[in-house]
Amino acid sequence: MNRRNLLTLLGLGATAMTLPQPSSALPANEEDAQAILDLVTAYESAWNTSDLDVMGALYTEDIHWVNVKGMHWQGFGAVDKAHRVYFDMMFRGTRQDLEEIESITPVAPGVVIAVVRWLHGPFTAPSGDKVPAMNTRMTLVLTKASGHWKIAHGANIEVDAGAARFDPVNGAAMKG
Amino acid sequence: MNRRNLLTLLGLGATAMTLPQPSSALPANEEDAQAILDLVTAYESAWNTSDLDVMGALYTEDIHWVNVKGMHWQGFGAVDKAHRVYFDMMFRGTRQDLEEIESITPVAPGVVIAVVRWLHGPFTAPSGDKVPAMNTRMTLVLTKASGHWKIAHGANIEVDAGAARFDPVNGAAMKG
């Protein structure tokens, strides 16, 4: 995602006036916009270099994470441990590439909710099964404290490409 | 979930002092605690009576929703439409029962993130397939505006019961 698209997403770009503005949208400034983009790309980079120290530095102390299998990890220690175990087990050297920051929704001063679409590369599960590449949509609640944006919550959902055709709002089969 | 457990979850109960308190937890009062419980149970009731008007009244104007298939609906109109289509298609008369509010994490004044576990009853998909009952974990970002708590974001993930045994933090197979 380029900078102009990000600013547009946050209602700061040149085309902002032509976009519908939700009634509760709060002002965001370019510095916050850049910091939010930097946070998401730092997460991407941490994944793709399998650097769990860098990844952990992006978490708040009371981060919660619900992973793609519906596991719920509560607090920094649990979220950090679970990711380290899974990187050791199957994710080290795999890729998770940012396809799009689909939305950034401010909900309070210093709190935004981003929905991000990833392309999760293929990997081998502990069972030996080869898991093909998949898209996921991740909800990230990002909070600003002491001038720094961090990840307060993640919830990651595998995109069912077959079902997506019949999405009542966005599905190709529902529009044709 | 009973009231005492909810208050404990929010750090207001008698056992609160024995629980680890996240550093960034903000004070919550009993009135907010009750309102948050009421909101989650109102959502449950709206589902179980297939009342999409009641459900929609719980949404903020700029709600986003990522459903269990990874579809991303942006704004009240899209979230409301998609749910109405799916209730007409397959969910009317089905049940989604609250098993547990697993966590309520305050992230800013008037903003909490709840993780809620549901038992989603069986239903028949448009394909004719019988879908058995499943657990889901739903992230709900709840915001307070003009004195009312509403749902600003939902992200719902099917719990993979097989994978759950190998959860690095909570899995039975990892503890034995």
Short mmCIF file of C-alpha atoms in Angstrom, two decimals:
data_model
loop_
_atom_site.label_atom_id
_atom_site.label_comp_id
_atom_site.label_asym_id
_atom_site.label_seq_id
_atom_site.Cartn_x
_atom_site.Cartn_y
_atom_site.Cartn_z
CA MET A 1 0.00 0.00 0.00
CA ASN A 2 1.39 3.39 -0.91
CA ARG A 3 1.32 6.46 1.23
CA ARG A 4 -1.37 8.25 -0.78
CA ASN A 5 -3.76 5.30 -0.43
CA LEU A 6 -3.12 5.18 3.31
CA LEU A 7 -3.84 8.86 3.74
CA THR A 8 -7.03 8.45 1.71
CA LEU A 9 -8.04 5.56 3.96
CA LEU A 10 -7.63 7.85 6.94
CA GLY A 11 -9.55 10.65 5.27
CA LEU A 12 -6.44 12.80 4.86
CA GLY A 13 -5.84 12.43 1.13
CA ALA A 14 -6.84 14.68 -1.73
CA THR A 15 -9.87 12.50 -2.49
CA ALA A 16 -11.04 12.42 1.11
CA MET A 17 -13.91 14.79 0.51
CA THR A 18 -15.42 12.44 -2.07
CA LEU A 19 -15.47 9.48 0.33
CA PRO A 20 -18.29 8.80 2.77
CA GLN A 21 -17.18 9.94 6.19
CA PRO A 22 -18.50 7.89 9.09
CA SER A 23 -20.16 10.10 11.65
CA SER A 24 -17.91 9.04 14.48
CA ALA A 25 -14.61 9.34 12.58
CA LEU A 26 -12.13 11.27 14.65
CA PRO A 27 -9.42 13.49 13.29
CA ALA A 28 -6.17 11.70 12.55
CA ASN A 29 -2.99 13.45 11.60
CA GLU A 30 -0.35 12.50 9.07
CA GLU A 31 2.09 11.53 11.82
CA ASP A 32 -0.35 8.99 13.23
CA ALA A 33 -1.18 7.75 9.73
CA GLN A 34 2.49 7.11 9.03
CA ALA A 35 3.01 5.48 12.44
CA ILE A 36 0.08 3.11 11.83
CA LEU A 37 1.46 2.14 8.41
CA ASP A 38 4.90 1.65 9.96
CA LEU A 39 3.42 -0.61 12.66
CA VAL A 40 1.67 -2.88 10.16
CA THR A 41 4.74 -3.10 7.93
CA ALA A 42 6.95 -3.75 10.98
CA TYR A 43 4.68 -6.67 11.84
CA GLU A 44 4.97 -7.95 8.27
CA SER A 45 8.75 -7.62 8.37
CA ALA A 46 8.98 -9.36 11.77
CA TRP A 47 7.00 -12.30 10.40
CA ASN A 48 9.03 -12.53 7.21
CA THR A 49 12.35 -12.46 9.04
CA SER A 50 10.99 -14.84 11.74
CA ASP A 51 12.11 -12.26 14.32
CA LEU A 52 9.95 -12.84 17.39
CA ASP A 53 11.81 -10.22 19.43
CA VAL A 54 10.84 -7.53 16.94
CA MET A 55 7.30 -8.93 16.78
CA GLY A 56 6.94 -8.92 20.56
CA ALA A 57 8.10 -5.31 20.76
CA LEU A 58 4.97 -4.39 18.79
CA TYR A 59 2.60 -5.87 21.41
CA THR A 60 1.00 -4.05 24.33
CA GLU A 61 1.43 -5.69 27.75
CA ASP A 62 -2.20 -6.83 27.82
CA ILE A 63 -2.47 -7.88 24.18
CA HIS A 64 -4.99 -10.61 23.38
CA TRP A 65 -4.71 -12.71 20.22
CA VAL A 66 -7.23 -15.05 18.61
CA ASN A 67 -5.44 -17.07 15.95
CA VAL A 68 -6.75 -18.55 12.72
CA LYS A 69 -7.71 -21.79 14.52
CA GLY A 70 -9.69 -19.89 17.16
CA MET A 71 -7.15 -20.19 19.98
CA HIS A 72 -7.34 -17.31 22.47
CA TRP A 73 -4.11 -16.12 24.08
CA GLN A 74 -4.37 -13.56 26.87
CA GLY A 75 -1.56 -11.18 27.73
CA PHE A 76 1.96 -10.58 26.44
CA GLY A 77 3.46 -13.74 27.91
CA ALA A 78 0.91 -16.07 26.33
CA VAL A 79 0.85 -14.34 22.93
CA ASP A 80 4.65 -14.23 22.78
CA LYS A 81 5.06 -17.87 23.87
CA ALA A 82 2.46 -19.21 21.45
CA HIS A 83 4.02 -17.44 18.48
CA ARG A 84 7.52 -18.63 19.43
CA VAL A 85 6.30 -22.23 19.70
CA TYR A 86 4.56 -22.06 16.32
CA PHE A 87 7.53 -20.42 14.61
CA ASP A 88 9.80 -23.16 15.98
CA MET A 89 7.26 -25.80 14.93
CA MET A 90 6.24 -24.65 11.44
CA PHE A 91 6.42 -20.95 10.57
CA ARG A 92 10.15 -20.14 10.60
CA GLY A 93 11.14 -19.06 7.11
CA THR A 94 7.54 -18.91 5.86
CA ARG A 95 6.02 -15.73 4.49
CA GLN A 96 3.04 -13.57 5.37
CA ASP A 97 2.79 -10.78 2.81
CA LEU A 98 0.62 -7.70 3.18
CA GLU A 99 -1.90 -7.56 0.35
CA GLU A 100 -3.95 -4.62 1.57
CA ILE A 101 -4.84 -2.52 4.58
CA GLU A 102 -8.56 -2.60 3.79
CA SER A 103 -9.71 -0.19 6.47
CA ILE A 104 -8.50 1.93 9.36
CA THR A 105 -11.37 2.99 11.60
CA PRO A 106 -10.73 5.42 14.46
CA VAL A 107 -12.91 4.58 17.45
CA ALA A 108 -11.45 6.88 20.13
CA PRO A 109 -8.44 9.14 20.53
CA GLY A 110 -5.42 6.85 20.22
CA VAL A 111 -7.44 3.79 19.19
CA VAL A 112 -7.97 2.57 15.62
CA ILE A 113 -9.19 -0.74 14.25
CA ALA A 114 -7.44 -1.92 11.08
CA VAL A 115 -8.57 -4.78 8.88
CA VAL A 116 -5.61 -6.16 6.95
CA ARG A 117 -5.56 -8.85 4.26
CA TRP A 118 -2.52 -11.14 4.17
CA LEU A 119 -1.26 -13.76 1.78
CA HIS A 120 -0.01 -16.48 4.11
CA GLY A 121 2.53 -18.61 2.25
CA PRO A 122 2.51 -22.42 2.20
CA PHE A 123 3.88 -24.34 5.17
CA THR A 124 4.10 -27.88 6.53
CA ALA A 125 1.91 -28.60 9.55
CA PRO A 126 3.23 -30.70 12.47
CA SER A 127 1.12 -33.58 11.09
CA GLY A 128 3.22 -33.49 7.94
CA ASP A 129 0.36 -32.09 5.89
CA LYS A 130 1.33 -29.49 3.30
CA VAL A 131 -0.86 -26.44 3.87
CA PRO A 132 -1.25 -24.37 0.69
CA ALA A 133 -1.08 -20.58 0.55
CA MET A 134 -4.17 -18.87 1.89
CA ASN A 135 -5.57 -15.40 2.35
CA THR A 136 -6.43 -14.28 5.86
CA ARG A 137 -8.21 -11.19 7.13
CA MET A 138 -6.81 -9.88 10.40
CA THR A 139 -8.52 -7.44 12.72
CA LEU A 140 -5.89 -5.39 14.54
CA VAL A 141 -6.80 -3.03 17.36
CA LEU A 142 -3.97 -0.49 17.54
CA THR A 143 -3.48 1.84 20.49
CA LYS A 144 -1.21 4.81 21.10
CA ALA A 145 0.49 5.15 24.48
CA SER A 146 3.43 7.36 25.37
CA GLY A 147 3.61 8.42 21.75
CA HIS A 148 3.93 4.88 20.36
CA TRP A 149 1.35 2.84 18.46
CA LYS A 150 1.21 -0.84 19.42
CA ILE A 151 -0.96 -3.90 18.78
CA ALA A 152 -3.55 -4.37 21.54
CA HIS A 153 -5.51 -7.16 19.86
CA GLY A 154 -5.31 -9.44 16.84
CA ALA A 155 -7.98 -11.75 15.43
CA ASN A 156 -7.09 -13.66 12.26
CA ILE A 157 -9.60 -15.42 10.00
CA GLU A 158 -8.90 -17.63 7.00
CA VAL A 159 -10.71 -16.34 3.92
CA ASP A 160 -12.95 -19.02 2.41
CA ALA A 161 -12.52 -18.23 -1.30
CA GLY A 162 -15.47 -20.42 -2.28
CA ALA A 163 -17.84 -18.68 0.12
CA ALA A 164 -16.50 -15.25 -0.91
CA ARG A 165 -18.25 -15.54 -4.30
CA PHE A 166 -21.54 -15.53 -2.40
CA ASP A 167 -20.70 -12.64 -0.07
CA PRO A 168 -24.05 -10.75 0.08
CA VAL A 169 -22.23 -7.42 -0.20
CA ASN A 170 -19.08 -8.06 -2.22
CA GLY A 171 -19.57 -11.44 -3.88
CA ALA A 172 -19.17 -11.78 -7.64
CA ALA A 173 -21.96 -14.38 -7.80
CA MET A 174 -24.36 -12.00 -6.01
CA LYS A 175 -23.73 -9.15 -8.42
CA GLY A 176 -23.80 -11.02 -11.73
CA MET B 1 -22.20 -15.87 32.82
CA ASN B 2 -23.37 -14.53 36.15
CA ARG B 3 -22.89 -11.02 37.44
CA ARG B 4 -20.19 -11.91 39.95
CA ASN B 5 -18.03 -13.51 37.25
CA LEU B 6 -18.48 -10.48 35.02
CA LEU B 7 -17.43 -8.10 37.76
CA THR B 8 -14.41 -10.26 38.45
CA LEU B 9 -13.53 -10.17 34.75
CA LEU B 10 -13.60 -6.39 34.93
CA GLY B 11 -11.55 -6.31 38.10
CA LEU B 12 -14.48 -5.17 40.22
CA GLY B 13 -15.30 -8.37 42.07
CA ALA B 14 -14.25 -9.59 45.47
CA THR B 15 -11.51 -11.75 43.97
CA ALA B 16 -10.16 -9.00 41.76
CA MET B 17 -7.11 -8.43 43.91
CA THR B 18 -5.96 -11.99 43.38
CA LEU B 19 -6.05 -11.67 39.58
CA PRO B 20 -3.16 -10.31 37.54
CA GLN B 21 -4.03 -6.75 36.59
CA PRO B 22 -2.79 -5.62 33.17
CA SER B 23 -0.79 -2.43 33.51
CA SER B 24 -2.94 -0.49 31.11
CA ALA B 25 -6.29 -1.55 32.56
CA LEU B 26 -8.47 1.46 33.07
CA PRO B 27 -11.02 1.86 35.80
CA ALA B 28 -14.44 0.51 34.92
CA ASN B 29 -17.49 1.03 37.02
CA GLU B 30 -20.31 -1.33 37.82
CA GLU B 31 -22.70 0.57 35.58
CA ASP B 32 -20.42 0.06 32.57
CA ALA B 33 -19.89 -3.58 33.53
CA GLN B 34 -23.61 -4.19 33.59
CA ALA B 35 -24.10 -2.29 30.31
CA ILE B 36 -21.43 -4.40 28.60
CA LEU B 37 -23.04 -7.62 29.84
CA ASP B 38 -26.43 -6.34 28.70
CA LEU B 39 -25.03 -5.57 25.23
CA VAL B 40 -23.60 -9.06 24.75
CA THR B 41 -26.77 -10.74 25.98
CA ALA B 42 -28.89 -8.42 23.80
CA TYR B 43 -26.83 -9.59 20.82
CA GLU B 44 -27.40 -13.21 21.85
CA SER B 45 -31.13 -12.59 22.23
CA ALA B 46 -31.35 -10.80 18.86
CA TRP B 47 -29.70 -13.79 17.17
CA ASN B 48 -31.89 -16.34 18.92
CA THR B 49 -35.10 -14.51 18.05
CA SER B 50 -33.83 -13.79 14.50
CA ASP B 51 -34.61 -10.12 15.17
CA LEU B 52 -32.38 -8.14 12.82
CA ASP B 53 -33.90 -4.82 13.86
CA VAL B 54 -32.82 -5.39 17.47
CA MET B 55 -29.42 -6.63 16.25
CA GLY B 56 -28.89 -3.56 14.07
CA ALA B 57 -29.73 -1.24 16.95
CA LEU B 58 -26.61 -2.59 18.69
CA TYR B 59 -24.26 -1.51 15.86
CA THR B 60 -22.39 1.79 15.59
CA GLU B 61 -22.81 3.67 12.32
CA ASP B 62 -19.30 2.77 11.16
CA ILE B 63 -19.28 -0.83 12.41
CA HIS B 64 -17.06 -3.28 10.53
CA TRP B 65 -17.66 -7.02 10.64
CA VAL B 66 -15.41 -9.89 9.55
CA ASN B 67 -17.50 -13.06 9.51
CA VAL B 68 -16.48 -16.65 10.10
CA LYS B 69 -15.71 -17.11 6.39
CA GLY B 70 -13.44 -14.06 6.33
CA MET B 71 -15.88 -11.71 4.57
CA HIS B 72 -15.32 -8.05 5.48
CA TRP B 73 -18.38 -5.78 5.66
CA GLN B 74 -17.76 -2.06 6.13
CA GLY B 75 -20.31 0.24 7.71
CA PHE B 76 -23.82 -0.15 9.10
CA GLY B 77 -25.52 -0.63 5.73
CA ALA B 78 -23.25 -3.47 4.63
CA VAL B 79 -23.21 -5.27 8.00
CA ASP B 80 -26.97 -5.00 8.35
CA LYS B 81 -27.66 -6.15 4.77
CA ALA B 82 -25.28 -9.12 4.95
CA HIS B 83 -26.82 -10.38 8.18
CA ARG B 84 -30.36 -10.00 6.82
CA VAL B 85 -29.44 -11.94 3.66
CA TYR B 86 -27.85 -14.74 5.68
CA PHE B 87 -30.74 -14.95 8.14
CA ASP B 88 -33.18 -15.19 5.22
CA MET B 89 -30.93 -17.79 3.56
CA MET B 90 -29.98 -20.07 6.46
CA PHE B 91 -29.87 -18.64 9.99
CA ARG B 92 -33.53 -17.82 10.79
CA GLY B 93 -34.57 -19.96 13.74
CA THR B 94 -31.03 -21.21 14.43
CA ARG B 95 -29.30 -20.65 17.74
CA GLN B 96 -26.10 -18.96 18.86
CA ASP B 97 -25.73 -19.47 22.59
CA LEU B 98 -23.29 -17.60 24.79
CA GLU B 99 -20.89 -20.05 26.43
CA GLU B 100 -18.54 -17.55 28.04
CA ILE B 101 -17.33 -13.98 27.98
CA GLU B 102 -13.68 -14.99 28.18
CA SER B 103 -12.20 -11.52 28.57
CA ILE B 104 -13.09 -7.85 28.68
CA THR B 105 -10.05 -5.65 28.13
CA PRO B 106 -10.36 -1.88 28.49
CA VAL B 107 -8.11 -0.11 25.97
CA ALA B 108 -9.24 3.51 26.37
CA PRO B 109 -12.02 5.40 28.12
CA GLY B 110 -15.25 4.11 26.58
CA VAL B 111 -13.55 1.33 24.59
CA VAL B 112 -13.29 -2.33 25.61
CA ILE B 113 -12.42 -5.45 23.65
CA ALA B 114 -14.42 -8.54 24.59
CA VAL B 115 -13.62 -12.09 23.48
CA VAL B 116 -16.77 -14.18 23.59
CA ARG B 117 -17.21 -17.92 22.95
CA TRP B 118 -20.43 -19.03 21.28
CA LEU B 119 -22.01 -22.37 20.58
CA HIS B 120 -23.39 -21.92 17.07
CA GLY B 121 -26.17 -24.42 16.53
CA PRO B 122 -26.51 -26.65 13.45
CA PHE B 123 -27.91 -25.21 10.23
CA THR B 124 -28.37 -26.09 6.57
CA ALA B 125 -26.10 -24.23 4.14
CA PRO B 126 -27.47 -22.95 0.80
CA SER B 127 -25.68 -25.90 -0.85
CA GLY B 128 -27.92 -28.23 1.15
CA ASP B 129 -25.04 -29.36 3.35
CA LYS B 130 -25.91 -29.92 7.00
CA VAL B 131 -23.44 -27.89 9.06
CA PRO B 132 -23.00 -29.34 12.56
CA ALA B 133 -22.84 -27.26 15.73
CA MET B 134 -19.53 -25.45 16.23
CA ASN B 135 -17.83 -23.22 18.72
CA THR B 136 -16.71 -19.80 17.56
CA ARG B 137 -14.63 -17.15 19.28
CA MET B 138 -15.76 -13.62 18.52
CA THR B 139 -13.74 -10.47 19.09
CA LEU B 140 -16.09 -7.57 19.84
CA VAL B 141 -14.86 -4.01 20.11
CA LEU B 142 -17.44 -2.16 22.19
CA THR B 143 -17.60 1.62 22.42
CA LYS B 144 -19.57 4.00 24.58
CA ALA B 145 -21.07 7.10 22.99
CA SER B 146 -23.76 9.36 24.41
CA GLY B 147 -24.01 7.03 27.37
CA HIS B 148 -24.71 3.90 25.30
CA TRP B 149 -22.40 0.96 24.63
CA LYS B 150 -22.55 -0.38 21.06
CA ILE B 151 -20.67 -2.83 18.83
CA ALA B 152 -18.01 -1.07 16.74
CA HIS B 153 -16.40 -4.22 15.34
CA GLY B 154 -16.92 -7.97 15.22
CA ALA B 155 -14.52 -10.68 14.04
CA ASN B 156 -15.72 -14.27 14.35
CA ILE B 157 -13.48 -17.33 14.10
CA GLU B 158 -14.51 -20.99 14.06
CA VAL B 159 -12.73 -22.92 16.81
CA ASP B 160 -10.79 -25.88 15.39
CA ALA B 161 -11.32 -28.41 18.18
CA GLY B 162 -8.62 -30.73 16.84
CA ALA B 163 -6.01 -27.98 16.76
CA ALA B 164 -7.08 -26.74 20.21
CA ARG B 165 -5.54 -29.81 21.85
CA PHE B 166 -2.16 -28.57 20.61
CA ASP B 167 -2.63 -24.94 21.67
CA PRO B 168 0.86 -24.01 22.98
CA VAL B 169 -0.67 -22.17 25.94
CA ASN B 170 -3.95 -23.93 26.72
CA GLY B 171 -3.85 -27.26 24.89
CA ALA B 172 -4.43 -30.48 26.80
CA ALA B 173 -1.90 -32.34 24.64
CA MET B 174 0.78 -29.75 25.44
CA LYS B 175 0.27 -30.04 29.19
CA GLY B 176 0.12 -33.80 29.55
#
